[in-house]
XYZ file of C-alpha atoms in Angstrom:
559
model
C 27.762 8.407 46.811
C 24.452 6.608 47.297
C 22.511 9.550 45.864
C 24.879 9.756 42.887
C 24.407 6.054 42.172
C 20.641 6.482 42.383
C 20.847 9.342 39.889
C 23.038 7.370 37.497
C 20.669 4.397 37.739
C 17.707 6.645 36.981
C 19.516 8.142 33.964
C 20.396 4.669 32.704
C 16.761 3.604 33.122
C 15.628 6.670 31.157
C 18.009 5.896 28.296
C 16.988 2.236 28.298
C 13.296 3.136 28.239
C 13.914 5.399 25.235
C 15.749 2.535 23.522
C 12.867 0.128 24.147
C 10.350 2.558 22.669
C 12.507 3.262 19.615
C 13.253 -0.371 18.796
C 9.692 -1.439 19.575
C 8.177 1.116 17.226
C 10.672 0.195 14.509
C 9.739 -3.484 14.862
C 6.043 -2.746 14.474
C 6.067 0.115 11.988
C 9.607 0.092 10.533
C 8.715 -0.744 6.929
C 5.640 1.525 6.979
C 7.680 4.424 8.340
C 10.166 4.055 5.490
C 7.279 4.038 3.005
C 5.782 7.147 4.620
C 9.083 8.974 4.316
C 9.586 7.876 0.721
C 6.107 9.030 -0.355
C 6.205 12.448 1.290
C 9.337 13.866 -0.297
C 7.622 15.766 -3.103
C 8.447 19.139 -1.535
C 10.363 20.343 1.480
C 7.280 21.147 3.574
C 5.635 17.727 3.225
C 9.069 16.195 3.858
C 9.379 18.189 7.078
C 5.897 17.103 8.204
C 6.764 13.449 7.596
C 9.933 13.967 9.635
C 7.829 15.269 12.531
C 5.457 12.299 12.404
C 8.100 9.610 12.068
C 10.301 11.042 14.819
C 7.334 11.488 17.167
C 6.674 7.762 16.835
C 10.262 6.558 16.956
C 11.298 9.171 19.572
C 14.693 9.445 17.944
C 15.718 11.974 15.317
C 18.898 9.909 14.886
C 16.830 6.906 13.712
C 14.997 9.178 11.265
C 18.366 10.476 10.095
C 19.538 6.921 9.408
C 16.498 6.135 7.270
C 16.656 9.437 5.388
C 20.393 9.224 4.766
C 19.944 5.710 3.373
C 17.504 7.070 0.761
C 20.123 9.616 -0.332
C 22.783 6.894 -0.455
C 20.556 4.857 -2.777
C 19.904 7.861 -4.997
C 16.159 7.821 -4.211
C 15.926 11.403 -2.913
C 17.971 14.581 -3.176
C 20.097 16.040 -0.411
C 17.876 19.164 0.061
C 14.811 16.912 0.551
C 16.686 14.863 3.150
C 17.702 18.004 5.035
C 14.045 19.118 5.014
C 13.049 15.800 6.610
C 15.615 16.383 9.346
C 14.184 19.823 10.059
C 10.870 18.156 10.830
C 12.566 15.374 12.789
C 14.034 17.884 15.240
C 10.583 19.365 15.880
C 9.193 15.868 16.443
C 11.762 15.175 19.162
C 10.984 18.522 20.840
C 7.242 17.823 20.831
C 7.808 14.480 22.563
C 9.927 16.238 25.184
C 7.023 18.624 25.794
C 4.695 15.664 26.296
C 6.950 13.804 28.716
C 7.620 16.966 30.712
C 4.028 16.827 31.937
C 3.328 15.034 35.203
C 2.460 11.609 33.782
C 4.041 9.541 36.542
C 0.661 8.012 37.363
C 0.728 6.311 33.951
C 4.018 4.547 34.640
C 2.620 1.503 36.530
C -0.234 1.191 34.014
C 2.126 1.163 31.021
C 4.546 -1.277 32.653
C 1.806 -3.684 33.764
C 0.023 -3.707 30.389
C 3.324 -3.894 28.523
C 4.689 -6.824 30.495
C 1.380 -8.701 30.192
C 1.363 -8.278 26.406
C 5.070 -9.031 25.995
C 5.046 -12.230 28.071
C 1.811 -13.681 26.712
C 2.281 -12.773 23.039
C 5.991 -12.112 22.681
C 6.392 -13.197 19.051
C 3.352 -11.279 17.783
C 2.677 -7.642 16.997
C 0.869 -7.317 20.324
C 4.048 -8.420 22.088
C 6.082 -5.768 20.288
C 3.486 -3.139 21.205
C 3.882 -4.365 24.777
C 7.607 -3.633 24.475
C 6.750 -0.033 23.554
C 4.479 0.272 26.612
C 7.252 -1.071 28.851
C 9.623 1.535 27.458
C 7.133 4.363 28.014
C 6.494 3.196 31.556
C 10.208 2.995 32.325
C 10.796 6.498 30.939
C 8.106 7.965 33.202
C 9.397 5.977 36.178
C 12.962 7.097 35.473
C 11.953 10.765 35.366
C 10.306 10.374 38.750
C 13.432 8.696 40.116
C 15.623 11.475 38.723
C 13.632 14.034 40.712
C 13.912 11.939 43.883
C 17.649 11.345 43.455
C 18.585 14.962 42.705
C 16.903 16.596 45.694
C 19.452 15.309 48.299
C 22.362 16.237 46.021
C 21.588 19.946 46.414
C 22.914 19.827 49.973
C 26.365 18.688 48.829
C 29.061 21.424 48.793
C 30.791 19.619 45.925
C 27.664 19.940 43.797
C 27.377 23.650 44.523
C 31.052 24.256 43.708
C 30.796 22.317 40.444
C 27.684 24.167 39.342
C 29.229 27.510 40.190
C 32.256 26.752 38.003
C 30.107 25.713 35.046
C 27.379 28.322 35.259
C 29.625 31.151 34.100
C 30.763 29.425 30.882
C 28.137 28.946 28.160
C 30.437 26.901 25.917
C 31.254 24.547 28.801
C 27.534 24.054 29.405
C 27.062 23.304 25.704
C 29.951 20.845 25.833
C 28.458 19.001 28.835
C 25.070 18.707 27.116
C 26.677 17.506 23.884
C 28.708 14.821 25.658
C 25.612 13.554 27.496
C 23.672 13.324 24.195
C 26.478 11.431 22.454
C 26.970 8.988 25.337
C 23.247 8.297 25.776
C 22.547 8.300 22.006
C 19.312 10.157 22.752
C 18.842 13.910 22.935
C 15.272 13.302 24.119
C 16.465 11.469 27.222
C 19.063 14.162 27.945
C 16.600 17.042 27.553
C 14.151 15.318 29.889
C 16.970 14.732 32.383
C 18.017 18.386 32.225
C 14.401 19.510 32.682
C 13.990 17.277 35.735
C 17.252 18.517 37.291
C 16.340 22.144 36.616
C 12.916 21.624 38.163
C 14.553 20.408 41.399
C 17.102 23.270 41.233
C 20.059 20.923 40.929
C 21.142 23.047 37.981
C 20.235 26.719 37.534
C 17.971 27.584 34.630
C 20.607 29.423 32.595
C 22.915 26.413 32.813
C 20.064 24.053 31.901
C 19.270 26.067 28.759
C 22.940 25.997 27.729
C 22.988 22.225 28.222
C 19.841 21.940 26.065
C 21.669 23.671 23.229
C 24.543 21.239 23.758
C 22.188 18.246 23.727
C 20.848 19.296 20.329
C 24.365 19.816 19.026
C 25.433 16.441 20.455
C 22.486 14.762 18.761
C 23.720 15.969 15.385
C 27.299 14.995 16.203
C 26.174 11.492 17.233
C 24.626 11.005 13.791
C 27.844 12.242 12.145
C 29.912 9.743 14.144
C 27.459 6.913 13.426
C 27.636 7.581 9.680
C 31.394 8.233 9.623
C 32.163 5.109 7.553
C 29.173 5.383 5.232
C 29.183 6.622 1.643
C 29.761 10.293 0.851
C 26.082 10.814 -0.038
C 25.021 9.527 3.383
C 27.573 11.610 5.263
C 26.396 14.712 3.412
C 23.010 14.405 5.147
C 24.473 14.245 8.650
C 26.958 17.049 7.998
C 24.206 19.252 6.549
C 22.016 18.560 9.562
C 24.946 19.420 11.833
C 25.358 22.773 10.049
C 21.761 23.713 10.850
C 22.155 22.709 14.495
C 25.359 24.706 14.868
C 23.752 27.793 13.295
C 20.857 27.373 15.723
C 23.220 27.305 18.708
C 24.944 30.472 17.491
C 21.574 32.158 17.036
C 19.922 31.066 20.311
C 22.928 31.187 22.644
C 22.995 34.976 23.101
C 19.256 35.054 23.884
C 19.305 32.756 26.922
C 19.288 35.791 29.228
C 16.316 37.348 27.419
C 14.448 34.029 27.638
C 14.949 33.862 31.398
C 13.955 37.511 31.818
C 10.877 37.659 29.584
C 9.549 34.134 28.883
C 10.310 32.087 32.003
C 8.108 34.233 34.343
C 5.110 33.465 32.123
C 5.509 29.680 32.460
C 4.160 27.462 35.264
C 7.489 25.808 36.116
C 11.187 25.539 35.374
C 10.832 22.173 33.607
C 8.301 23.714 31.224
C 10.719 26.539 30.508
C 13.475 24.056 29.583
C 11.408 21.928 27.200
C 9.709 24.974 25.669
C 13.144 26.503 25.010
C 14.116 23.191 23.387
C 11.009 23.391 21.184
C 11.645 27.034 20.292
C 15.217 26.233 19.278
C 14.101 23.449 16.948
C 11.237 25.460 15.451
C 13.613 28.302 14.676
C 16.216 26.119 12.952
C 13.509 24.106 11.200
C 10.935 26.661 10.066
C 13.336 29.611 9.924
C 16.071 27.779 8.037
C 14.037 25.458 5.813
C 14.415 27.890 2.926
C 18.190 27.429 3.122
C 18.233 23.674 2.502
C 19.335 24.115 -1.114
C 22.152 26.472 -0.122
C 23.388 24.209 2.685
C 23.147 21.162 0.395
C 25.331 22.892 -2.214
C 27.872 23.905 0.425
C 28.023 20.377 1.874
C 28.398 18.904 -1.628
C 31.449 21.113 -2.150
C 32.811 20.230 1.282
C 32.318 16.487 0.710
C 32.492 15.938 -3.051
C 31.878 12.511 -4.481
C 35.274 10.890 -5.231
C 36.157 10.810 -8.913
C 36.946 7.094 -8.645
C 33.383 6.477 -7.513
C 31.837 7.999 -10.628
C 30.050 5.282 -12.569
C 30.779 2.601 -9.968
C 27.912 0.667 -8.500
C 26.530 1.513 -5.071
C 27.118 -1.076 -2.385
C 23.925 -1.353 -0.394
C 25.166 -3.024 2.795
C 25.302 0.119 4.922
C 26.566 -0.711 8.421
C 24.858 2.354 9.883
C 21.468 0.875 8.946
C 21.953 -2.081 11.300
C 20.428 -0.006 14.082
C 17.163 -0.079 12.087
C 16.569 -3.786 11.281
C 13.801 -3.224 8.718
C 16.092 -0.843 6.845
C 19.012 -3.270 6.988
C 16.801 -6.048 5.621
C 15.861 -3.895 2.628
C 19.547 -3.176 1.971
C 20.333 -6.887 2.053
C 17.544 -7.520 -0.470
C 19.028 -4.963 -2.857
C 22.493 -6.493 -2.568
C 21.070 -9.990 -3.098
C 19.392 -8.789 -6.292
C 22.725 -7.423 -7.489
C 24.261 -10.837 -6.800
C 21.501 -12.345 -8.967
C 22.311 -9.802 -11.707
C 25.916 -11.012 -11.752
C 24.711 -14.625 -11.973
C 22.397 -13.671 -14.848
C 25.323 -12.079 -16.693
C 27.329 -15.289 -16.280
C 24.429 -17.405 -17.475
C 23.744 -15.218 -20.507
C 27.387 -15.456 -21.529
C 27.378 -19.264 -21.517
C 25.467 -19.437 -24.809
C 27.887 -17.022 -26.517
C 30.822 -19.131 -25.333
C 29.199 -22.277 -26.780
C 28.321 -20.667 -30.116
C 31.561 -18.778 -30.718
C 34.046 -20.993 -28.874
C 35.183 -17.776 -27.148
C 37.796 -18.865 -24.600
C 38.540 -15.301 -23.413
C 34.861 -14.699 -22.664
C 34.684 -18.016 -20.809
C 37.580 -17.031 -18.577
C 36.067 -13.590 -17.844
C 32.763 -15.183 -16.924
C 34.481 -17.736 -14.689
C 36.215 -14.936 -12.786
C 32.814 -13.375 -12.100
C 32.052 -16.337 -9.835
C 34.556 -14.871 -7.377
C 32.370 -11.765 -7.151
C 29.279 -13.935 -6.615
C 31.052 -15.742 -3.768
C 32.210 -12.458 -2.214
C 28.704 -11.022 -2.397
C 27.309 -14.130 -0.721
C 29.836 -13.845 2.118
C 29.201 -10.112 2.546
C 25.416 -10.495 2.614
C 25.591 -13.433 5.001
C 27.928 -11.581 7.373
C 25.760 -8.448 7.185
C 22.627 -10.399 8.061
C 24.299 -12.078 11.041
C 24.921 -8.624 12.505
C 21.188 -7.868 12.522
C 19.736 -8.761 15.902
C 17.090 -11.426 15.328
C 15.373 -10.283 18.526
C 14.744 -6.904 16.893
C 12.979 -8.457 13.894
C 9.268 -8.981 13.623
C 7.749 -12.224 12.365
C 7.580 -11.053 8.749
C 11.088 -9.590 8.861
C 12.476 -12.807 10.365
C 10.929 -14.734 7.499
C 12.436 -12.256 5.041
C 15.822 -12.688 6.747
C 15.644 -16.436 6.105
C 14.461 -15.889 2.507
C 17.492 -13.707 1.768
C 19.870 -16.332 3.139
C 18.189 -19.038 1.056
C 18.196 -16.882 -2.093
C 21.879 -15.946 -1.832
C 22.854 -19.570 -1.196
C 21.046 -20.617 -4.370
C 22.698 -17.833 -6.362
C 26.123 -18.809 -5.040
C 25.563 -22.447 -5.990
C 24.305 -21.462 -9.456
C 27.480 -19.431 -9.919
C 29.577 -22.464 -8.994
C 27.709 -24.662 -11.488
C 28.072 -22.091 -14.278
C 31.801 -21.821 -13.562
C 32.142 -25.611 -13.817
C 30.073 -25.657 -17.037
C 32.343 -23.046 -18.595
C 35.419 -25.024 -17.595
C 33.994 -28.161 -19.204
C 33.195 -26.257 -22.387
C 36.762 -24.969 -22.541
C 38.325 -28.393 -22.002
C 35.931 -30.613 -23.954
C 34.828 -28.332 -26.780
C 36.893 -25.184 -27.357
C 40.379 -26.655 -26.952
C 39.435 -29.701 -29.035
C 37.733 -27.610 -31.725
C 34.447 -29.524 -31.564
C 30.906 -28.368 -32.219
C 27.454 -29.561 -31.259
C 25.169 -30.918 -33.947
C 22.548 -28.542 -35.273
C 19.755 -30.387 -33.435
C 21.803 -30.574 -30.256
C 22.568 -26.846 -30.387
C 18.867 -26.083 -30.853
C 18.039 -28.139 -27.735
C 20.699 -26.385 -25.648
C 19.475 -22.988 -26.872
C 15.887 -23.826 -25.933
C 16.898 -24.952 -22.431
C 19.143 -21.930 -21.984
C 16.410 -19.460 -22.962
C 13.962 -21.086 -20.580
C 16.591 -21.029 -17.847
C 17.254 -17.302 -18.229
C 13.508 -16.624 -18.253
C 13.058 -18.702 -15.100
C 15.922 -16.893 -13.367
C 14.278 -13.547 -14.056
C 10.966 -14.909 -12.818
C 12.721 -16.193 -9.687
C 14.198 -12.750 -9.031
C 10.714 -11.252 -9.324
C 9.324 -13.851 -6.905
C 12.080 -13.077 -4.410
C 11.477 -9.337 -4.656
C 7.671 -9.244 -4.680
C 6.647 -12.533 -3.045
C 3.828 -13.064 -5.539
C 2.245 -16.475 -4.904
C 1.006 -16.929 -8.472
C 4.478 -16.245 -9.882
C 5.924 -18.710 -7.372
C 3.467 -21.346 -8.600
C 4.480 -20.598 -12.203
C 8.100 -21.108 -11.219
C 7.361 -24.594 -9.891
C 5.297 -25.383 -12.990
C 8.295 -24.397 -15.100
C 10.420 -26.775 -13.046
C 8.267 -29.708 -14.097
C 8.278 -28.591 -17.731
C 12.053 -28.094 -17.681
C 12.608 -31.567 -16.243
C 10.443 -33.093 -18.961
C 12.378 -31.215 -21.653
C 15.699 -32.381 -20.223
C 14.567 -36.016 -20.348
C 13.205 -35.637 -23.887
C 16.408 -34.013 -25.138
C 18.574 -36.652 -23.474
C 16.549 -39.320 -25.319
C 16.815 -37.499 -28.651
C 20.584 -37.215 -28.155
C 20.832 -40.961 -27.658
C 18.888 -41.445 -30.893
C 21.416 -39.278 -32.733
C 24.183 -41.431 -31.297
C 22.483 -44.523 -32.639
C 22.398 -42.799 -36.045
C 26.192 -42.370 -35.762
C 26.066 -38.561 -36.058
C 29.740 -37.539 -35.824
C 29.300 -34.209 -34.023
C 26.934 -35.831 -31.522
C 29.410 -38.622 -30.831
C 32.285 -36.153 -30.292
C 30.337 -33.971 -27.850
C 28.177 -36.673 -26.257
C 29.672 -36.500 -22.772
C 29.623 -32.692 -22.717
C 26.086 -32.567 -24.124
C 24.624 -34.900 -21.486
C 26.511 -33.153 -18.665
C 25.462 -29.737 -19.939
C 21.720 -30.365 -20.074
C 21.947 -32.085 -16.692
C 23.734 -29.050 -15.222
C 21.138 -26.738 -16.718
C 18.453 -28.779 -14.996
C 20.334 -28.493 -11.699
C 20.537 -24.726 -12.120
C 16.805 -24.624 -12.783
C 16.205 -26.631 -9.593
C 18.093 -24.013 -7.586
C 16.030 -21.287 -9.229
C 12.808 -23.158 -8.439
C 13.851 -23.339 -4.785
C 13.191 -19.598 -4.555
C 9.468 -20.365 -4.752
C 9.343 -22.757 -1.782
C 9.499 -20.193 1.088
C 6.849 -18.044 -0.614
C 4.462 -20.941 -1.151
C 5.105 -22.377 2.290
C 4.309 -19.088 4.032
C 1.138 -18.827 1.902
C 0.104 -22.334 2.993
C -0.187 -23.706 -0.542
C 2.822 -26.023 -0.530
C 2.094 -29.718 -0.025
C 4.356 -31.560 2.462
C 5.190 -34.219 -0.131
C 4.295 -35.039 -3.717
C 4.192 -38.759 -2.890
C 0.709 -40.115 -2.386
C 2.018 -42.840 -0.045
C 5.702 -42.305 0.783
C 6.038 -45.666 2.599
C 4.805 -47.611 -0.411
C 7.593 -46.370 -2.681
C 11.138 -47.748 -2.237
C 13.811 -45.047 -2.281
C 16.841 -45.511 -4.485
C 19.769 -43.875 -2.639
C 21.518 -43.338 -5.989
C 18.669 -41.219 -7.336
C 19.436 -37.542 -7.852
C 17.025 -35.191 -6.025
C 14.898 -32.905 -8.162
C 15.826 -29.868 -6.114
C 18.546 -28.972 -3.632
C-alpha cells in the first residue's frame, strides 16, 4: 500500500507540474500565442507548424485546441485550417515527451530553486510567472524520478503480475486504460511520460505500454470533446474532427505494435525511448500522413454536426465557457461581448432622436425593451469574468479585466438613462402632442450627434487603448458640458420671450439635455483607466482642494 501511495503521489505531482507549466506559459505568452496562431493560418502547412510551436511551449495540445476552436467559433478561420493546427499540436506534444524522456533529473533542483526564488521575490511580475514555469518543469522532472523509484518495489507484488497478465493480452483494454488516464489527468503528455517510466522499470511490458500510449492519445482527443461539449457547433466540429484523426491513427498503428517491438525496439537504447518514439511516430503519421485529408474530414464533420437552422443569421455569443481554462482567451471573449453590449446601447441612443422627431411611441417602446438585453449582457459578462481566476492573470490582463467591468457598468447605466429618457418623452411629449421649438430641436440634435460620436470614440478607446483618443474623449467632455450650459441658458431666454413650444416642453427640455450630459459623463469615464495606466491623469483638477468649499448638493461631472 505504501508503494502504491508513493506512485499515486508521484503521478499527481507530474500532473500538477504539467499544469503549472501550462498556466505559467499562458500567463506570460497567452496573447502572443493567440496572435501567432491567427497569423499563421494562411495554409495548412504553416498552420501545422504554428500548432507545433504553440503546443511545445504550452505543453498541452488541449490548450491549443481550445484556442483554435475559439477562432472557428468566431468565424475567423475555417474548419480545415483548425484541423491542420491540431495536426501540428499533436507533434508538439510528442516532441516534448521525447525531451522529458531524457535523463534530466539533475535539472530538477536547479529549476525548482530558481523558480521559487523568482516567484517569491517578483510574484506579480513577468519574472514571477516565468518562475512558475520553472517550478513546474522542476516538479515534472522530480515526479518522473519518483515514479521510477515507486514502481520498482511494485514488481515483486503478485497482484501486480496478475493484473498485468490479464491486461497484456487485450489491446483494446490497454487502449481503454490509457484513455481513462489521459482524461482523468487532462494531460496526455503526463500520461505518456508515466507510461514510459513504468515501462523502463518493467512494471508494464512494452507491448502493453505501446497500447496504453495509443489510448492516451485517444483520451486526449476525447478530453477536448468533453470539454467543448456545451460550446457552439462550430467549436465542437474542431474537437470531433481532431478525434476522427486520432481514432484513424489508432486503427492504423494498433496492428503494427508487434512489428515495432520486433524491428524498431532493438535499435533503441532503452524501453522508455521506445515508448516516446512510438508516441512521436504515431503523431507524425496522423499529422503528416493525414494532413491532406483535412478538407474531407471537415466536410464529413460538418454533415455530422450541421449548424442548426434556427442559428442561421443569429449573432454569435462570445462568452465561451470552455475558454475559461485559458484566461487571456477568455478576456478577449469578454471584450467582444462588451462591444456588442455597446452596440445595443448605440442602437438605443440613435433611436432617441427618431422618437423625438416623429413622436413614434412604438419605436420608443421597442427601444426601451432593448435595455433588458443591455442588463442581461452586463450580468452575463460580469458572471463570466468572475469565473476567470485572477491568480492566472498577468498584470496587463488584470488591468484589462477591471477595464471590462468598468466599461460594462457604464454601458448598463447609459442604457438605464436612455430608457428613462424615452419614458419621459412618451409621457411629457408624445402623449400630450407637444413639440420642441425649432431652436430647441436644433440644440438637442447637436448634443445628440456629439453624444453618438463620443460613444463611438469611447468604444474605440476601450478596444484599442489609444492614449490620444482617450485624451480627446476627455476634451469632448469639457466641450459637451459647456454646450449643455449654453443651451440651458438659451432655453431660459426663449422662456422669457414667452415662446409657446418652449414653455410647454420646458421641463422635458431641461431634463433631456441634463440626461444627455450624464450619458456623456459615463462615456468619458471609459478614458480614465487608459489615462491612469499611461500616467497622464492628474489626481485632481483642483489647484488647492482645501481652499474650495464643497457644496454637497452639487452634481458630480462624472460618475
